[in-house]
Amino acid sequence: MLTIAVTALVTLLLAAVIMNFATAEKQLERKIEHRYAISDPQFRREMSLMMSPSIVGGNTVHALQNGAEIFPAMLQAIEQAERSITFETYIYWSGAVGQQFSDALSERARAGVPVHVTLDWVGSVKMDNDLLAAMEEAGVHVHRYRPLHWYNLGRMNNRTHRKLLVVDGRIAFTGGVGIADQWQGHASSPEEWRDMHFRIEGPVVAQLQAAFNDNWIKSRGRVLNGERFFPHIDEVGTLSAQMFIASPASGSESMHLLYLLAIAAAAQCIDIAASYFVPDDLLIEAFLAARTRGVRIRILLPGPHLDSFAVRIASKQVWGELLEGGVEIYVYQPTMLHVKLVVIDEEFVSVGSTNMDIRSLRLNDEASLNVYDHAFAHDMLVVFERDLANAKPYSLEMWKHRPLREKLLEKLLLPIKSQL
């Protein structure tokens, strides 16, 4: 009987591990052909119809640079909240920044404003229980997303990596920052990470609110609706945008498809800043196909300051094929580059929580804001060029002569690169 019990337990654990490695049933197998340019109305039409939700106009999007700009703007919005606050994030750690946000959220909850917070259980593992308890005591509705329980062992690997803050249903923020001290400052030293976040107003804010609701319903079984969460929003700007979310629970590779459609439509240039870059074969094929069309591709990646050694090794393994195809790769020098930015043909911009790696594309819950506007794309290209000035080019010769130790580690990490 003991042997049977042990066998059953081992089988159960193996099944849970396999389920955690599994990705969506609906998987893309062939590259998307270049049929139109980013500037062609057909691109917007298909992005609006195939991707969902629809592209909406009348928005403003303001780029915030590094913690020195990002945290004050977010905290000010929270402190001025009158009707509701919804907040979802992956990283929330104890420290000065974590305390500031806890205090601000708690104060609004005590003032009678409904405050709902979703924190990823893995991402908030460095958050002190006292900080969490203080928020809950103040009346903040806090949910830890997918904590370790026997009944969700098969989904432990599927985390929420979304960064969403919506205030009064009218002002929203998304981007790359987590709530932790390493995002403070101006990215002026290795201790201050380089990142961007975006303050958003206009009709697209309702899509960010719906994105928060997606996981709140999934994990709490409750809907946050009514005018305090979804008020009527007038047009306040000229930008067309959509807030796109993806989750393995949806059974599709929607974020993967988004990138592949955009790369396939590129006609002139693709500029990418990526903190974690481990593309799959289809993305590599899409990049190389774009190069054969004469598209210039520049990819800006972390340099000596990267918080994951395994990601560095797994990423570099694919650089050779890209460099041989004429893709330009640059490595950022001053500090950890945590920016997630895609700019194509100075017409299309995608920003948010999504990394260009298999984990983001197939395993995590992610959210990306797509903006369709030439002036905004130009501004983001200026930001990209400014970061590029603090980077060094990485050549094919450098890749060929990388240390033997790296080459061996690349082989060892190959079977698990989707988990990095």
XYZ file of C-alpha atoms in Angstrom:
420
model
C 0.000 0.000 0.000
C 2.858 2.353 0.847
C 4.414 1.766 -2.584
C 1.100 2.539 -4.276
C 0.678 5.726 -2.239
C 4.217 6.926 -2.999
C 3.765 6.137 -6.708
C 0.504 8.058 -6.777
C 2.103 11.049 -5.038
C 5.097 11.092 -7.403
C 2.756 10.788 -10.395
C 0.684 13.704 -9.097
C 3.760 15.880 -8.615
C 5.088 15.024 -12.079
C 1.718 15.854 -13.601
C 1.742 19.223 -11.797
C 5.240 19.985 -13.108
C 4.238 19.066 -16.659
C 1.134 21.249 -16.424
C 3.291 24.188 -15.336
C 5.530 23.773 -18.372
C 2.581 23.474 -20.742
C 1.637 26.437 -22.924
C -1.519 27.293 -24.824
C -3.204 24.694 -27.000
C -3.561 27.228 -29.819
C -0.006 27.718 -31.075
C 1.286 29.491 -34.148
C 3.441 27.321 -36.375
C 4.227 29.402 -39.459
C 5.452 32.950 -39.908
C 3.047 35.649 -41.012
C 3.668 36.999 -44.503
C 4.236 40.685 -45.269
C 0.987 41.781 -46.963
C 0.761 45.468 -46.007
C 2.735 48.158 -44.187
C 2.215 49.524 -40.687
C 0.967 52.758 -42.287
C -1.685 50.889 -44.316
C -5.228 51.166 -42.852
C -5.418 47.380 -43.174
C -2.928 47.029 -40.301
C -5.144 48.975 -37.899
C -8.199 47.153 -39.157
C -6.738 43.736 -38.449
C -5.205 44.770 -35.136
C -8.578 46.108 -34.040
C -10.601 43.125 -35.237
C -8.237 40.184 -34.687
C -6.621 41.244 -31.449
C -9.450 42.822 -29.403
C -10.343 45.166 -27.839
C -10.947 47.651 -30.623
C -8.711 50.618 -31.211
C -10.264 53.783 -29.740
C -9.373 57.423 -30.376
C -9.303 60.543 -28.247
C -6.521 59.624 -25.808
C -3.446 61.215 -24.293
C -0.416 59.160 -23.252
C 2.398 60.793 -21.310
C 5.708 58.945 -20.967
C 7.279 59.044 -17.510
C 11.003 58.410 -17.222
C 12.431 56.423 -14.289
C 11.263 56.322 -10.705
C 11.926 60.014 -10.102
C 9.022 60.841 -12.450
C 6.985 57.647 -12.247
C 6.379 57.172 -8.520
C 5.367 60.795 -7.733
C 2.869 60.767 -10.613
C 1.318 57.471 -9.518
C 1.186 58.489 -5.848
C -0.362 61.854 -6.694
C -3.119 60.149 -8.675
C -3.780 57.747 -5.801
C -3.873 60.558 -3.245
C -6.406 62.475 -5.359
C -8.712 59.476 -5.916
C -12.357 60.161 -5.094
C -14.310 57.194 -6.456
C -12.165 54.083 -6.939
C -8.652 52.660 -7.213
C -7.715 49.385 -8.900
C -4.088 48.284 -8.854
C -2.390 45.149 -10.169
C 1.332 44.491 -10.159
C 3.880 41.698 -10.238
C 6.670 43.115 -8.054
C 5.676 44.627 -4.701
C 8.483 44.510 -2.149
C 8.984 46.081 1.239
C 11.100 49.203 1.399
C 10.650 52.949 1.085
C 8.621 52.755 -2.129
C 6.480 49.889 -0.890
C 5.711 51.840 2.286
C 4.764 54.959 0.329
C 2.272 53.066 -1.806
C 0.876 51.158 1.160
C 0.334 54.408 3.054
C -1.301 56.139 0.080
C -3.637 53.231 -0.717
C -4.533 52.780 2.942
C -5.337 56.472 3.429
C -7.764 56.455 0.501
C -9.413 53.269 1.780
C -9.900 54.839 5.209
C -11.440 57.857 3.462
C -14.100 55.575 1.976
C -12.698 55.094 -1.517
C -12.997 51.463 -2.705
C -9.429 50.210 -3.219
C -8.819 46.844 -4.897
C -5.271 45.465 -5.238
C -4.025 42.318 -6.980
C -0.462 41.305 -6.134
C 1.232 38.346 -7.724
C 2.084 35.872 -4.988
C 5.561 35.103 -6.368
C 6.329 38.710 -7.275
C 5.351 39.976 -3.822
C 7.272 37.311 -1.866
C 9.621 40.039 -0.530
C 6.700 42.026 0.879
C 6.548 41.987 4.680
C 3.328 40.621 6.151
C 3.058 43.734 8.344
C 2.807 45.912 5.245
C 0.083 43.700 3.819
C -1.780 43.567 7.123
C -1.726 47.362 7.444
C -3.362 47.733 4.041
C -6.029 45.173 4.827
C -6.730 46.732 8.226
C -7.278 50.086 6.496
C -9.905 48.504 4.253
C -7.870 47.811 1.113
C -9.165 44.713 -0.683
C -5.915 42.831 -1.341
C -5.662 39.581 -3.267
C -2.470 37.557 -3.678
C -2.647 36.032 -7.158
C -2.220 32.237 -7.254
C -0.620 31.503 -3.876
C 0.816 28.059 -3.243
C -2.097 25.661 -2.629
C -2.574 22.023 -3.526
C -5.513 22.850 -5.793
C -3.570 25.192 -8.076
C -0.239 23.380 -8.349
C -0.851 22.966 -12.070
C -1.032 26.761 -12.537
C 1.772 27.864 -10.224
C 3.958 28.764 -13.184
C 1.319 31.066 -14.689
C 1.861 34.424 -12.989
C 0.304 37.842 -13.480
C 3.024 40.119 -14.774
C 0.609 42.978 -15.539
C 1.237 46.500 -14.238
C -2.071 48.364 -14.055
C -3.239 51.309 -11.973
C -6.623 52.922 -12.646
C -7.904 55.862 -10.585
C -11.584 56.901 -10.634
C -11.942 55.033 -13.922
C -10.450 58.071 -15.689
C -6.672 58.085 -15.164
C -4.515 55.015 -15.732
C -0.881 53.966 -15.623
C 0.964 51.044 -17.192
C 4.536 50.219 -18.093
C 7.489 48.321 -16.712
C 8.020 49.426 -13.111
C 7.407 47.365 -10.028
C 6.883 48.663 -6.532
C 10.414 48.342 -5.166
C 13.341 50.572 -4.267
C 15.550 49.668 -7.224
C 13.244 51.704 -9.466
C 13.887 54.928 -7.514
C 15.902 57.827 -8.872
C 17.020 58.858 -12.341
C 18.783 55.639 -13.452
C 22.030 57.456 -12.694
C 23.780 54.485 -11.052
C 23.663 50.669 -11.136
C 21.403 50.804 -8.052
C 18.709 52.758 -9.979
C 17.061 50.816 -12.791
C 16.227 52.403 -16.134
C 12.510 52.132 -16.924
C 9.425 53.849 -18.322
C 5.800 54.062 -17.267
C 2.883 55.809 -18.973
C 0.082 58.059 -17.659
C -3.047 57.616 -19.765
C -6.311 59.529 -20.101
C -9.195 59.094 -22.531
C -11.562 56.313 -23.600
C -8.811 53.653 -23.626
C -8.664 53.894 -19.810
C -11.848 51.803 -19.705
C -9.897 49.011 -21.392
C -7.277 49.133 -18.620
C -10.073 48.902 -16.080
C -11.465 45.889 -17.932
C -7.963 44.382 -17.899
C -7.861 44.657 -14.103
C -11.350 43.163 -13.903
C -10.156 40.177 -15.939
C -7.984 38.799 -13.145
C -10.197 40.083 -10.328
C -13.092 38.045 -11.708
C -10.810 35.095 -12.405
C -9.419 34.973 -8.884
C -12.178 36.515 -6.730
C -15.321 35.624 -8.665
C -16.581 39.201 -8.378
C -17.212 41.936 -10.937
C -16.240 45.536 -10.292
C -18.768 47.519 -12.281
C -20.873 50.652 -12.099
C -20.077 54.272 -12.774
C -17.372 54.543 -10.119
C -15.329 52.011 -12.113
C -16.589 52.634 -15.655
C -17.677 56.283 -15.971
C -18.410 57.968 -19.270
C -15.082 59.223 -20.619
C -14.864 62.072 -23.113
C -12.117 62.329 -25.682
C -9.189 64.296 -24.257
C -6.530 63.944 -26.931
C -5.744 62.734 -30.418
C -4.070 59.360 -29.920
C -5.607 56.089 -31.094
C -4.835 53.213 -28.748
C -5.884 49.822 -27.412
C -5.039 48.041 -24.172
C -4.239 44.487 -25.113
C -4.137 41.666 -22.547
C -3.021 38.067 -22.813
C -3.257 35.037 -20.573
C -2.582 31.314 -20.991
C -6.058 30.782 -19.523
C -7.499 32.217 -22.744
C -6.026 29.303 -24.658
C -4.319 31.405 -27.308
C -0.978 32.979 -28.167
C -2.450 36.426 -28.552
C 0.578 38.465 -27.409
C 2.785 36.346 -29.639
C 0.423 37.057 -32.542
C 0.492 40.784 -31.797
C 4.271 40.946 -32.185
C 4.315 38.715 -35.254
C 1.656 40.809 -37.028
C 3.499 44.033 -36.239
C 6.908 42.728 -37.342
C 5.398 41.307 -40.547
C 3.940 44.742 -41.367
C 7.210 46.625 -40.835
C 8.446 48.365 -43.975
C 11.251 50.645 -42.769
C 12.499 50.175 -39.213
C 11.952 48.190 -36.036
C 13.370 49.515 -32.771
C 13.059 47.399 -29.628
C 14.185 47.901 -26.048
C 13.762 44.663 -24.122
C 14.809 43.815 -20.588
C 14.438 40.073 -21.149
C 14.910 38.915 -24.725
C 14.585 35.196 -25.438
C 12.623 35.011 -28.720
C 11.309 31.764 -30.113
C 11.991 30.459 -33.627
C 8.952 32.204 -35.157
C 10.015 35.612 -33.870
C 13.575 35.057 -35.097
C 12.196 34.023 -38.493
C 10.006 37.148 -38.556
C 12.979 39.405 -37.789
C 15.095 37.803 -40.507
C 12.254 38.039 -43.036
C 11.944 41.749 -42.244
C 15.682 42.171 -42.828
C 15.341 40.591 -46.288
C 12.752 43.312 -47.053
C 15.361 45.921 -46.135
C 13.917 46.764 -42.713
C 16.483 48.148 -40.282
C 16.250 46.392 -36.911
C 17.882 47.680 -33.740
C 17.510 45.780 -30.476
C 18.614 47.374 -27.210
C 19.277 44.915 -24.377
C 20.735 44.989 -20.847
C 24.501 44.980 -20.676
C 26.674 44.303 -17.618
C 23.775 44.956 -15.210
C 21.161 42.232 -15.587
C 19.332 40.685 -12.667
C 19.108 37.214 -14.241
C 22.293 35.391 -15.269
C 20.253 32.546 -16.801
C 18.319 34.971 -19.032
C 21.571 36.561 -20.193
C 22.932 33.190 -21.293
C 19.700 31.983 -22.913
C 19.280 35.297 -24.726
C 22.794 35.430 -26.131
C 22.388 31.959 -27.618
C 20.090 33.388 -30.344
C 22.072 36.546 -31.047
C 24.340 34.919 -33.617
C 21.577 34.100 -36.096
C 20.144 37.603 -35.768
C 23.527 39.295 -36.151
C 24.314 37.204 -39.237
C 21.008 38.397 -40.708
C 21.951 42.035 -40.234
C 20.047 42.769 -37.022
C 21.844 45.382 -34.895
C 22.208 44.553 -31.196
C 23.245 47.055 -28.529
C 23.881 46.496 -24.814
C 22.972 49.200 -22.299
C 25.821 50.146 -19.950
C 24.874 52.418 -17.005
C 22.409 50.203 -15.112
C 19.753 47.504 -15.469
C 17.600 48.267 -18.516
C 14.020 47.283 -17.665
C 12.268 49.136 -20.503
C 9.797 47.254 -22.721
C 9.359 49.318 -25.880
C 8.570 48.479 -29.499
C 8.524 51.223 -32.160
C 7.855 50.309 -35.795
C 8.100 52.651 -38.810
C 7.502 55.659 -36.506
C 3.802 54.782 -36.647
C 3.189 52.030 -34.080
C 4.281 51.772 -30.436
C 3.730 48.950 -27.967
C 4.584 49.418 -24.284
C 3.612 47.717 -21.041
C 4.611 44.688 -19.028
C 5.379 42.259 -21.843
C 8.919 40.993 -22.349
C 9.989 39.552 -25.677
C 10.512 36.072 -24.290
C 8.595 32.823 -24.244
C 7.506 33.231 -20.623
C 5.739 36.520 -21.365
C 4.286 35.315 -24.642
C 2.934 31.971 -23.425
C 2.963 31.622 -19.635
C 2.319 34.982 -17.954
C -0.738 37.204 -17.798
C 0.480 40.326 -19.600
C -0.854 43.732 -20.675
C 0.454 45.997 -23.423
C -0.726 49.401 -24.586
C -0.606 49.793 -28.357
C -0.540 53.369 -29.667
C -1.121 54.213 -33.329
C 0.229 57.730 -33.865
C 3.182 59.165 -35.763
C 3.992 61.988 -33.323
C 3.942 59.698 -30.286
C 6.044 57.103 -32.118
C 8.543 59.828 -32.999
C 8.766 60.867 -29.351
C 9.369 57.267 -28.294
C 12.049 56.933 -30.955
C 13.795 59.966 -29.456
C 13.753 58.207 -26.059
C 15.099 55.040 -27.681
C 17.918 56.978 -29.369
C 18.815 58.605 -26.049
C 19.152 55.202 -24.401
C 21.067 53.933 -27.419
C 23.660 56.642 -26.808
C 24.401 54.907 -23.483
C 24.853 51.503 -25.093
C 27.631 49.665 -26.893
C 27.169 47.769 -30.171
C 27.567 44.019 -29.979
C 29.091 42.493 -33.118
C 28.981 39.078 -34.731
C 32.699 38.718 -34.046
C 32.109 39.333 -30.357
C 29.423 36.669 -30.356
C 31.639 34.134 -32.136
C 34.407 34.668 -29.584
C 32.243 34.601 -26.465
C 33.680 32.411 -23.686
C 33.403 28.634 -24.001
C 31.723 28.577 -20.590
C 28.838 30.626 -22.007
C 28.460 28.303 -24.972
C 28.230 25.270 -22.685
C 25.702 26.957 -20.407
C 23.589 27.884 -23.436
C 23.240 24.193 -24.244
C 22.336 23.329 -20.666
C 19.650 26.044 -20.495
C 18.133 25.282 -23.898
C 15.502 22.774 -22.600
C 14.136 25.247 -20.042
C 14.479 28.576 -21.839
C 10.688 28.957 -21.953
C 10.700 29.159 -18.157
C 13.307 31.955 -17.833
